[in-house]
Structures are given as C-alpha cells and as structure tokens.
mmCIF file of N, CA and C in Angstrom:
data_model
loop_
_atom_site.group_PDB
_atom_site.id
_atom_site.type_symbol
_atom_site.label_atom_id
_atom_site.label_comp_id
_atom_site.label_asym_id
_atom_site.label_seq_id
_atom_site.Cartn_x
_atom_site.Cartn_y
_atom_site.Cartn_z
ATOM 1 N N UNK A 1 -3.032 1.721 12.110
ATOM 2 C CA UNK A 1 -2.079 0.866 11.431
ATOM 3 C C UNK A 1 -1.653 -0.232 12.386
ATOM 4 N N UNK A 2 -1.734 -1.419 11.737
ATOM 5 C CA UNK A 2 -1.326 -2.614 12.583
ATOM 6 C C UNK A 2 0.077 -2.912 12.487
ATOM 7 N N UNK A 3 0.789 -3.125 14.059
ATOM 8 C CA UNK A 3 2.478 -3.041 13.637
ATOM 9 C C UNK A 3 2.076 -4.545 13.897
ATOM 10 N N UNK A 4 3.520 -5.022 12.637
ATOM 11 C CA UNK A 4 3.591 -6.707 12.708
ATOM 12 C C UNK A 4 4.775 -7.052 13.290
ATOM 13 N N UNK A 5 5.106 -8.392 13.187
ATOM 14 C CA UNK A 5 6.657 -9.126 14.109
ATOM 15 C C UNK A 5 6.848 -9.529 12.541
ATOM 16 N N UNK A 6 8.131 -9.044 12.170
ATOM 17 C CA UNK A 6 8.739 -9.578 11.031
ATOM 18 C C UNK A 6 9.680 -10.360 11.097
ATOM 19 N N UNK A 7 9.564 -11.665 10.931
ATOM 20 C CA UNK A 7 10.124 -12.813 11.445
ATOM 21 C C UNK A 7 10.596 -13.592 9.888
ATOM 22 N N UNK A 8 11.708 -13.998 9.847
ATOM 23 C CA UNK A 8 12.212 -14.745 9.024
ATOM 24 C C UNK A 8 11.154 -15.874 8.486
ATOM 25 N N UNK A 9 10.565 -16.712 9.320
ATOM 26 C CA UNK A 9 9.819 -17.459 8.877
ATOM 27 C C UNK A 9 8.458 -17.000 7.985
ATOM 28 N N UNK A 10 7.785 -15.472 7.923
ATOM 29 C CA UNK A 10 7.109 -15.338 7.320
ATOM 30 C C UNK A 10 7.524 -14.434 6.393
ATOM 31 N N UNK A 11 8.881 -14.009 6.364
ATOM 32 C CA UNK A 11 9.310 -13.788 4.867
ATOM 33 C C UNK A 11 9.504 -14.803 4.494
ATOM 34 N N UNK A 12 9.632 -15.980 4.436
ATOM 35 C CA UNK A 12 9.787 -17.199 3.567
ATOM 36 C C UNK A 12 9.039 -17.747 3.542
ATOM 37 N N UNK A 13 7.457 -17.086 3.777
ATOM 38 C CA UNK A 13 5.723 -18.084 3.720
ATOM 39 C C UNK A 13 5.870 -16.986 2.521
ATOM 40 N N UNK A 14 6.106 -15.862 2.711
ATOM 41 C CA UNK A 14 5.502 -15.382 1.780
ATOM 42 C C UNK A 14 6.487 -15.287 0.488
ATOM 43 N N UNK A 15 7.683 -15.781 0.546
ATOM 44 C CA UNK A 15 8.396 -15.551 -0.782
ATOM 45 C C UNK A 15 7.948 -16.963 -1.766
ATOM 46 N N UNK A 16 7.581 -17.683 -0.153
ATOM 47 C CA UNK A 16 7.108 -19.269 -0.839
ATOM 48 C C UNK A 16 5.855 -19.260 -1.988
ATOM 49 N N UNK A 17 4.951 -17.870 -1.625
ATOM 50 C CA UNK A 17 3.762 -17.700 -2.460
ATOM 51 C C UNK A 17 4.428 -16.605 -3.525
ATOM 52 N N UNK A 18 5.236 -16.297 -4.055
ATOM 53 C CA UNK A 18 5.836 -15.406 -4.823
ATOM 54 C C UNK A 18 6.198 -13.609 -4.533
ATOM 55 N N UNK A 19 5.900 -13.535 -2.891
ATOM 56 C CA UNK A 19 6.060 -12.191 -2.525
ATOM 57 C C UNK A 19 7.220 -12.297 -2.105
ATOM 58 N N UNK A 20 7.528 -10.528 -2.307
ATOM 59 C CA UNK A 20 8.701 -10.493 -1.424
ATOM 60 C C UNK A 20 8.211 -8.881 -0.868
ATOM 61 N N UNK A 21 8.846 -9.482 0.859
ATOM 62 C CA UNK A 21 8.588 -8.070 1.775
ATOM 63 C C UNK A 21 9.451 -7.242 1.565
ATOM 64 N N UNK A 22 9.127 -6.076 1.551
ATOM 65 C CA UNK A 22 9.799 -4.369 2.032
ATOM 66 C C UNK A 22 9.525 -3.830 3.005
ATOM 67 N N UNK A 23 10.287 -3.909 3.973
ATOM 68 C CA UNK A 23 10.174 -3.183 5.149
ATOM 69 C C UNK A 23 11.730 -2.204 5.526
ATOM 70 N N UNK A 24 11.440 -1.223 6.125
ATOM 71 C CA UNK A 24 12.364 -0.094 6.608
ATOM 72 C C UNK A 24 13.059 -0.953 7.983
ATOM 73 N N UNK A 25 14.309 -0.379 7.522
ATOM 74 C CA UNK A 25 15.687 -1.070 8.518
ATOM 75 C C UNK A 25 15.141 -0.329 9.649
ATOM 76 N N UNK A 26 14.981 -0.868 11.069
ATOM 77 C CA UNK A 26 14.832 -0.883 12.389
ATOM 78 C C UNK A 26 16.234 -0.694 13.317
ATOM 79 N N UNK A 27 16.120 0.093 14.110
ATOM 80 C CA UNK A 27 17.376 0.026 14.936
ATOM 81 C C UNK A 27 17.455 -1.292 15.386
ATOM 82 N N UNK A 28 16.199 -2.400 16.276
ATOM 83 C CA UNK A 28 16.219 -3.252 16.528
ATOM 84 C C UNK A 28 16.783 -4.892 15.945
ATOM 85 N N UNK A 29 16.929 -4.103 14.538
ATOM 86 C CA UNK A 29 16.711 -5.646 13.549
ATOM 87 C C UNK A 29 18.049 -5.929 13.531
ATOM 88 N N UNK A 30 18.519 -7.191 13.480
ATOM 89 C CA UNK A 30 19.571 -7.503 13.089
ATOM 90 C C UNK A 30 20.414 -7.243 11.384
ATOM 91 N N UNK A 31 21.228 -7.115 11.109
ATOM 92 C CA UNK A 31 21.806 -7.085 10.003
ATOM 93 C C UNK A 31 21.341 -7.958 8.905
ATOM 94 N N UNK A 32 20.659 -7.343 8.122
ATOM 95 C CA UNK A 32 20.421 -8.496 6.734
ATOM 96 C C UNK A 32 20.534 -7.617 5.742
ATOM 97 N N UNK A 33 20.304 -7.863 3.762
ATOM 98 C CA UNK A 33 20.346 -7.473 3.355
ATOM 99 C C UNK A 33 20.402 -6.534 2.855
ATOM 100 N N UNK A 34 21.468 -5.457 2.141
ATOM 101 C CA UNK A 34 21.372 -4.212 2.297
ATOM 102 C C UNK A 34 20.022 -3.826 1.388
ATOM 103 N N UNK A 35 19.619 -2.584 1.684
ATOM 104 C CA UNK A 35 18.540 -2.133 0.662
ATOM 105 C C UNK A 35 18.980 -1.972 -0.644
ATOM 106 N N UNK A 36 18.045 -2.443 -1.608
ATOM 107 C CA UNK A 36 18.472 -1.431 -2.892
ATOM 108 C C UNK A 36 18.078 -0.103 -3.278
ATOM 109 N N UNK A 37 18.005 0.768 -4.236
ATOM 110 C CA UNK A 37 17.332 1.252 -4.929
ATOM 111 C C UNK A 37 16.074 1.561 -4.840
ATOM 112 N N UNK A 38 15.799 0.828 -5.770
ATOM 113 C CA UNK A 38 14.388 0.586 -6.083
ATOM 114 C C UNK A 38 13.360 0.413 -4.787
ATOM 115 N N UNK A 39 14.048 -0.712 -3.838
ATOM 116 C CA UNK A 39 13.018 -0.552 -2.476
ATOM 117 C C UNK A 39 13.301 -0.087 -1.928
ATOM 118 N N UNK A 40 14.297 1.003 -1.858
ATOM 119 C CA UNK A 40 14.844 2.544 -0.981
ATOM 120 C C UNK A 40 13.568 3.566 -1.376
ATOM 121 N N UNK A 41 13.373 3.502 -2.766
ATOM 122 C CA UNK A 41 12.248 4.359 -4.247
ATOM 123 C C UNK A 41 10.779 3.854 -3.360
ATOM 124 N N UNK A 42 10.567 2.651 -3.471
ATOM 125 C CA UNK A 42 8.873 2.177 -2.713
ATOM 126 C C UNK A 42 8.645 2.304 -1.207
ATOM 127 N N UNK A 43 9.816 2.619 -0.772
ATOM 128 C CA UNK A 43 9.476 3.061 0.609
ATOM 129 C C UNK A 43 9.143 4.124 0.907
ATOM 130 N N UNK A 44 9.964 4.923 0.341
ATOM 131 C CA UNK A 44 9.673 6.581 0.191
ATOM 132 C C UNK A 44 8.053 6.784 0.103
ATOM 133 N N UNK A 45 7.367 6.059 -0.627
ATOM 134 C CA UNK A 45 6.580 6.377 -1.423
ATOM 135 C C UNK A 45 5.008 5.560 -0.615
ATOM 136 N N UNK A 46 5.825 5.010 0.768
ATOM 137 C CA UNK A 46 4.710 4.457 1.008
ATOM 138 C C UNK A 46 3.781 5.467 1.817
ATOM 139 N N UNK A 47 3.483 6.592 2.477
ATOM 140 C CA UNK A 47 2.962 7.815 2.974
ATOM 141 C C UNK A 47 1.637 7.815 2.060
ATOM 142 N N UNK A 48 2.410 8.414 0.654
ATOM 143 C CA UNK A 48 0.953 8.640 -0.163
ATOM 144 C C UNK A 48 0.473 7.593 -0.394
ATOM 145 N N UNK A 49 1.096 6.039 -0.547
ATOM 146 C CA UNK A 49 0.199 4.824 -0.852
ATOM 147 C C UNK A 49 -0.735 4.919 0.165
ATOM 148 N N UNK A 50 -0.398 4.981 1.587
ATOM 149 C CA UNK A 50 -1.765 4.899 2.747
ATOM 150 C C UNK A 50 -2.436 5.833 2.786
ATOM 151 N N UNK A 51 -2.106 7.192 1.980
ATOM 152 C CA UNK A 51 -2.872 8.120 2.072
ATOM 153 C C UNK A 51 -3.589 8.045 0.960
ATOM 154 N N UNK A 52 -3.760 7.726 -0.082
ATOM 155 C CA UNK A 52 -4.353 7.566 -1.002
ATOM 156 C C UNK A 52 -5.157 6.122 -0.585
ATOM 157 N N UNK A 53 -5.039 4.909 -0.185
ATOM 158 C CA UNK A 53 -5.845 4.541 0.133
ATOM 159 C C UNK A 53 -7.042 4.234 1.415
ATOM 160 N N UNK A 54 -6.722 5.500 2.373
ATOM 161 C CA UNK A 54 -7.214 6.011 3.365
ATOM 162 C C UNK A 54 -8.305 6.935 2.578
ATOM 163 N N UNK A 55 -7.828 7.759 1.568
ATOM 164 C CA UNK A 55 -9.035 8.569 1.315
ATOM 165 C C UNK A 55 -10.139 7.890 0.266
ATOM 166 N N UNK A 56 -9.626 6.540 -0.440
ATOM 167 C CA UNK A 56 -10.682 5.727 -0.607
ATOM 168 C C UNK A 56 -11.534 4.921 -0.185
ATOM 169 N N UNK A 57 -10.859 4.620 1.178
ATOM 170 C CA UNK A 57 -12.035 4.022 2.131
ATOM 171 C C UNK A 57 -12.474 4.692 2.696
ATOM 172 N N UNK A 58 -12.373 5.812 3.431
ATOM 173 C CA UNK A 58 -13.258 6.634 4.307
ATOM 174 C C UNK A 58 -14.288 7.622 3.190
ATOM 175 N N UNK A 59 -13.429 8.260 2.564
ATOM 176 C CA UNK A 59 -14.074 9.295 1.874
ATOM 177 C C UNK A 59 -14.960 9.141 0.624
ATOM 178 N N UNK A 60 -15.181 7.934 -0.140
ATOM 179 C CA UNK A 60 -15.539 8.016 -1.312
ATOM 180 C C UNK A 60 -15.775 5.690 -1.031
ATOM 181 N N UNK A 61 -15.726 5.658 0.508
ATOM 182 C CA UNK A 61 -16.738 4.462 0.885
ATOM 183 C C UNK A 61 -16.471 2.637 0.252
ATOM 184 N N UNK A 62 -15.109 2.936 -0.101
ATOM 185 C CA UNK A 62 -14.480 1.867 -1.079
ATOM 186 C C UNK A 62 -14.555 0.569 -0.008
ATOM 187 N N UNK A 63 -14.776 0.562 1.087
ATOM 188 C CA UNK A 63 -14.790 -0.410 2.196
ATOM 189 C C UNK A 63 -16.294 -0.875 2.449
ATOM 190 N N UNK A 64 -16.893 -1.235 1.783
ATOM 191 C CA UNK A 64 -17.966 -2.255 1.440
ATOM 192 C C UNK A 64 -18.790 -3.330 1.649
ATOM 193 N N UNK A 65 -18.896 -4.270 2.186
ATOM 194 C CA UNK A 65 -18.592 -5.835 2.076
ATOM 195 C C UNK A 65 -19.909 -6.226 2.065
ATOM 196 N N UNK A 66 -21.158 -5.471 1.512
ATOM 197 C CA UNK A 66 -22.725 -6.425 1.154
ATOM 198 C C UNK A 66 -23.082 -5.766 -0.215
ATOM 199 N N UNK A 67 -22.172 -6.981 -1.107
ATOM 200 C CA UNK A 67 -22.263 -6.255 -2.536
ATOM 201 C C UNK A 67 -23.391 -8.088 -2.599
ATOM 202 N N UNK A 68 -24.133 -7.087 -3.506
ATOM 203 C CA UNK A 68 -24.616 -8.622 -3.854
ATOM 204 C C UNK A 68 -24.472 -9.757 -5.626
ATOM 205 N N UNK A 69 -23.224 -8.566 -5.816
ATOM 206 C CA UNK A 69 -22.771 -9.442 -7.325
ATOM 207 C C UNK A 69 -21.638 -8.583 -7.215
ATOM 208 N N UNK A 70 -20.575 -9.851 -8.314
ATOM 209 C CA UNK A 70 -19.240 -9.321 -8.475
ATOM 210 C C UNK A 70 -19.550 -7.969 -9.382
ATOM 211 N N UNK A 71 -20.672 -7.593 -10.140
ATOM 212 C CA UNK A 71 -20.516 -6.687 -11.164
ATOM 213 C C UNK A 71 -20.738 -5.932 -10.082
ATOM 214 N N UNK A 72 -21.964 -5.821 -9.367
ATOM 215 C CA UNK A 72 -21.933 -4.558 -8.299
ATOM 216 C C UNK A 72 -20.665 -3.940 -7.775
ATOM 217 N N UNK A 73 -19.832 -5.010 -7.269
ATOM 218 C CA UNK A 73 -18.432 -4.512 -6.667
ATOM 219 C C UNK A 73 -17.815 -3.631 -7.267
ATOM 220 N N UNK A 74 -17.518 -4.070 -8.515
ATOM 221 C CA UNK A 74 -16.712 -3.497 -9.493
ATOM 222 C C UNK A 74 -17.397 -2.028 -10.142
ATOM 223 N N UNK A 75 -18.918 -1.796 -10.187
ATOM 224 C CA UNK A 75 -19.406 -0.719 -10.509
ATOM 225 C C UNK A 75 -18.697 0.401 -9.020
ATOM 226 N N UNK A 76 -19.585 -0.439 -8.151
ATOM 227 C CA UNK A 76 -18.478 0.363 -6.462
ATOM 228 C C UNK A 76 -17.148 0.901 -7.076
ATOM 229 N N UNK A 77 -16.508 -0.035 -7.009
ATOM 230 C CA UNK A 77 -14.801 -0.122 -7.103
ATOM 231 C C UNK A 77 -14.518 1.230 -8.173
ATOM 232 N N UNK A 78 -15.498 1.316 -9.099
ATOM 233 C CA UNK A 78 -14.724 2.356 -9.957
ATOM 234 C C UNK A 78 -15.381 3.418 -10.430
ATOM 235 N N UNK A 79 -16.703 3.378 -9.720
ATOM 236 C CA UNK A 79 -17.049 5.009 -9.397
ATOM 237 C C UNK A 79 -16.181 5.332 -7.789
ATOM 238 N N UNK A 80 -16.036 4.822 -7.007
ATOM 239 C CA UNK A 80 -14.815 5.188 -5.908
ATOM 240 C C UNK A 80 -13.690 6.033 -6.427
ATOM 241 N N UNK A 81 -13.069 5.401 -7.571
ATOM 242 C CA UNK A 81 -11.880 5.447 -8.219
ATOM 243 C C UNK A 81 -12.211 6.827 -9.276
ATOM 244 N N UNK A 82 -13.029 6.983 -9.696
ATOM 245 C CA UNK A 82 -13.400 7.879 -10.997
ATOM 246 C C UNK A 82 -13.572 9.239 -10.020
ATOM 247 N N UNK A 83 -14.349 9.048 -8.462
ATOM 248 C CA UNK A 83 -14.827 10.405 -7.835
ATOM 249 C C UNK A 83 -13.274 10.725 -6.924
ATOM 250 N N UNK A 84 -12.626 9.827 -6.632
ATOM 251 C CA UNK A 84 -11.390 10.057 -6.347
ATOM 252 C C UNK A 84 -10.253 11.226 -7.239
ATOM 253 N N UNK A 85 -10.363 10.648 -8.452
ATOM 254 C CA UNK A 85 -9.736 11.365 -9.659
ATOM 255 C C UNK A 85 -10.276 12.994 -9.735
ATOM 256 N N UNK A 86 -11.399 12.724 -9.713
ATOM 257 C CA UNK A 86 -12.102 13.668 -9.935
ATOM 258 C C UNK A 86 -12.105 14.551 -8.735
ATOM 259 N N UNK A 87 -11.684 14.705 -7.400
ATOM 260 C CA UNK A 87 -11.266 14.920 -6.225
ATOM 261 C C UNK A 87 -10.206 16.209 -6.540
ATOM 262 N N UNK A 88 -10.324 17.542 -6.033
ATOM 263 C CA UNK A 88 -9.892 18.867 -6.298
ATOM 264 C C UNK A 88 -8.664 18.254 -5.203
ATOM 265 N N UNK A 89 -8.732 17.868 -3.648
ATOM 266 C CA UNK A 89 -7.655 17.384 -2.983
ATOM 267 C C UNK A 89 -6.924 16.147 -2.799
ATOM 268 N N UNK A 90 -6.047 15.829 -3.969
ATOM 269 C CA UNK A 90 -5.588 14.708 -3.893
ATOM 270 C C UNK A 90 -4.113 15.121 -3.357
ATOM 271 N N UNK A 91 -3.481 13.839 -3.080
ATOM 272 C CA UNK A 91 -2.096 13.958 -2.126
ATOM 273 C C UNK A 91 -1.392 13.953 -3.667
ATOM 274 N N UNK A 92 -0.156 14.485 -3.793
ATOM 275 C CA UNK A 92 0.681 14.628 -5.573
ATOM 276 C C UNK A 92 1.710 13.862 -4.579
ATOM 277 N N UNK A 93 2.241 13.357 -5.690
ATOM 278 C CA UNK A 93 3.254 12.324 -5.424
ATOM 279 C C UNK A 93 4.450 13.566 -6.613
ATOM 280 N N UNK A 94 5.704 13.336 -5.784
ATOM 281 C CA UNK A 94 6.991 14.068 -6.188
ATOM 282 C C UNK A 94 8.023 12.697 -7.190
ATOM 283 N N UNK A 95 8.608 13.755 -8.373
ATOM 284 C CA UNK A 95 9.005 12.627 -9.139
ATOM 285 C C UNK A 95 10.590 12.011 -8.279
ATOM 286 N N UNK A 96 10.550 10.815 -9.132
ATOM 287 C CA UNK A 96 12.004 10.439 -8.005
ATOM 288 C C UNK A 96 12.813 10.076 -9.186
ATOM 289 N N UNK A 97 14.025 11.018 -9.292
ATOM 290 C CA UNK A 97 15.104 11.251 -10.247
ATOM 291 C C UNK A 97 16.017 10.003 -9.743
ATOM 292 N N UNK A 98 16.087 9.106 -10.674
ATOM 293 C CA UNK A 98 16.579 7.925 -11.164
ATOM 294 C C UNK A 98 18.219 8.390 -11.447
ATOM 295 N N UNK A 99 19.345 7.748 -10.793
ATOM 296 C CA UNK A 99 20.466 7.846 -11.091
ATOM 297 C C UNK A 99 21.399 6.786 -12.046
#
C-alpha cells in the first residue's frame, strides 16, 4: 500500500474534478472537518474493499494489461468477477445498523 501526503491542495484538484477524499483523522493532522456518518460507515469498510480487491488481482488475475480489444477486457473483467462469486472463501462484510 502506497502512503500519500494529503495536502489541501490536492483535495481541491480533486474536488475540482468532482471527488471528494475520505481519509481517517491522523494524530498528526491538523483540525478540519468533523467526520460524518456516512464516511465514519466507508471507512470502516475499507479492510474488505482492499481485501476484496486484492483477491481479484492476485487470485483470479484481474491485473492484466495485453488485452487486445475492449471486448476481451471485459470478457477478463467478468469471468474474474463471476469465479470470485463463485469463490467458497470470500471476506463477508458485517451489516452496519443505521441510527
């Protein structure tokens, strides 16, 4: 995992393109916005996002790059996705009770 410098200026490259970052409060960071909810909810949740897409690139080869047509890709892309499903060890994601 690549650690980044989260710098004001590239939360505002990227809100400029319609994103907005979520990142976990740092002892280091200065005071900004409190968290909400909801990106309190997607943080939690980011573990199984990398683990789920860790076991599609290593395990079932989703990391690719000499496709020689967009249809090829996409045949890739979703037999990856179908043998994934089909996968006896997947990571379960726990429900998150909404207040």
């Amino acid at each position: 995992m690549t650690r980044g410098y989260l710098s004001k200026a590239k939360t505002e490259i990227l809100a400029s393109r319609g994103l907005r970052l979520i990142t976990p409060k740092r002892r280091n960071m200065k005071q900004s916005k409190p968290i909400t909810i909801d990106d309190k909810a997607l943080l939690s949740k980011r573990g199984l996002i990398e683990t789920v897409n860790d076991q599609l690139k290593n395990l079932h080869h989703i990391e690719h790059s000499r496709h020689r047509s967009v249809f090829n890709f996409m045949v890739n892309m979703m037999a990856a996705v179908v043998a994934y499903f089909l996968s006896p060890s997947k990571p379960k994601a726990q429900r998150i009770i909404q207040i």
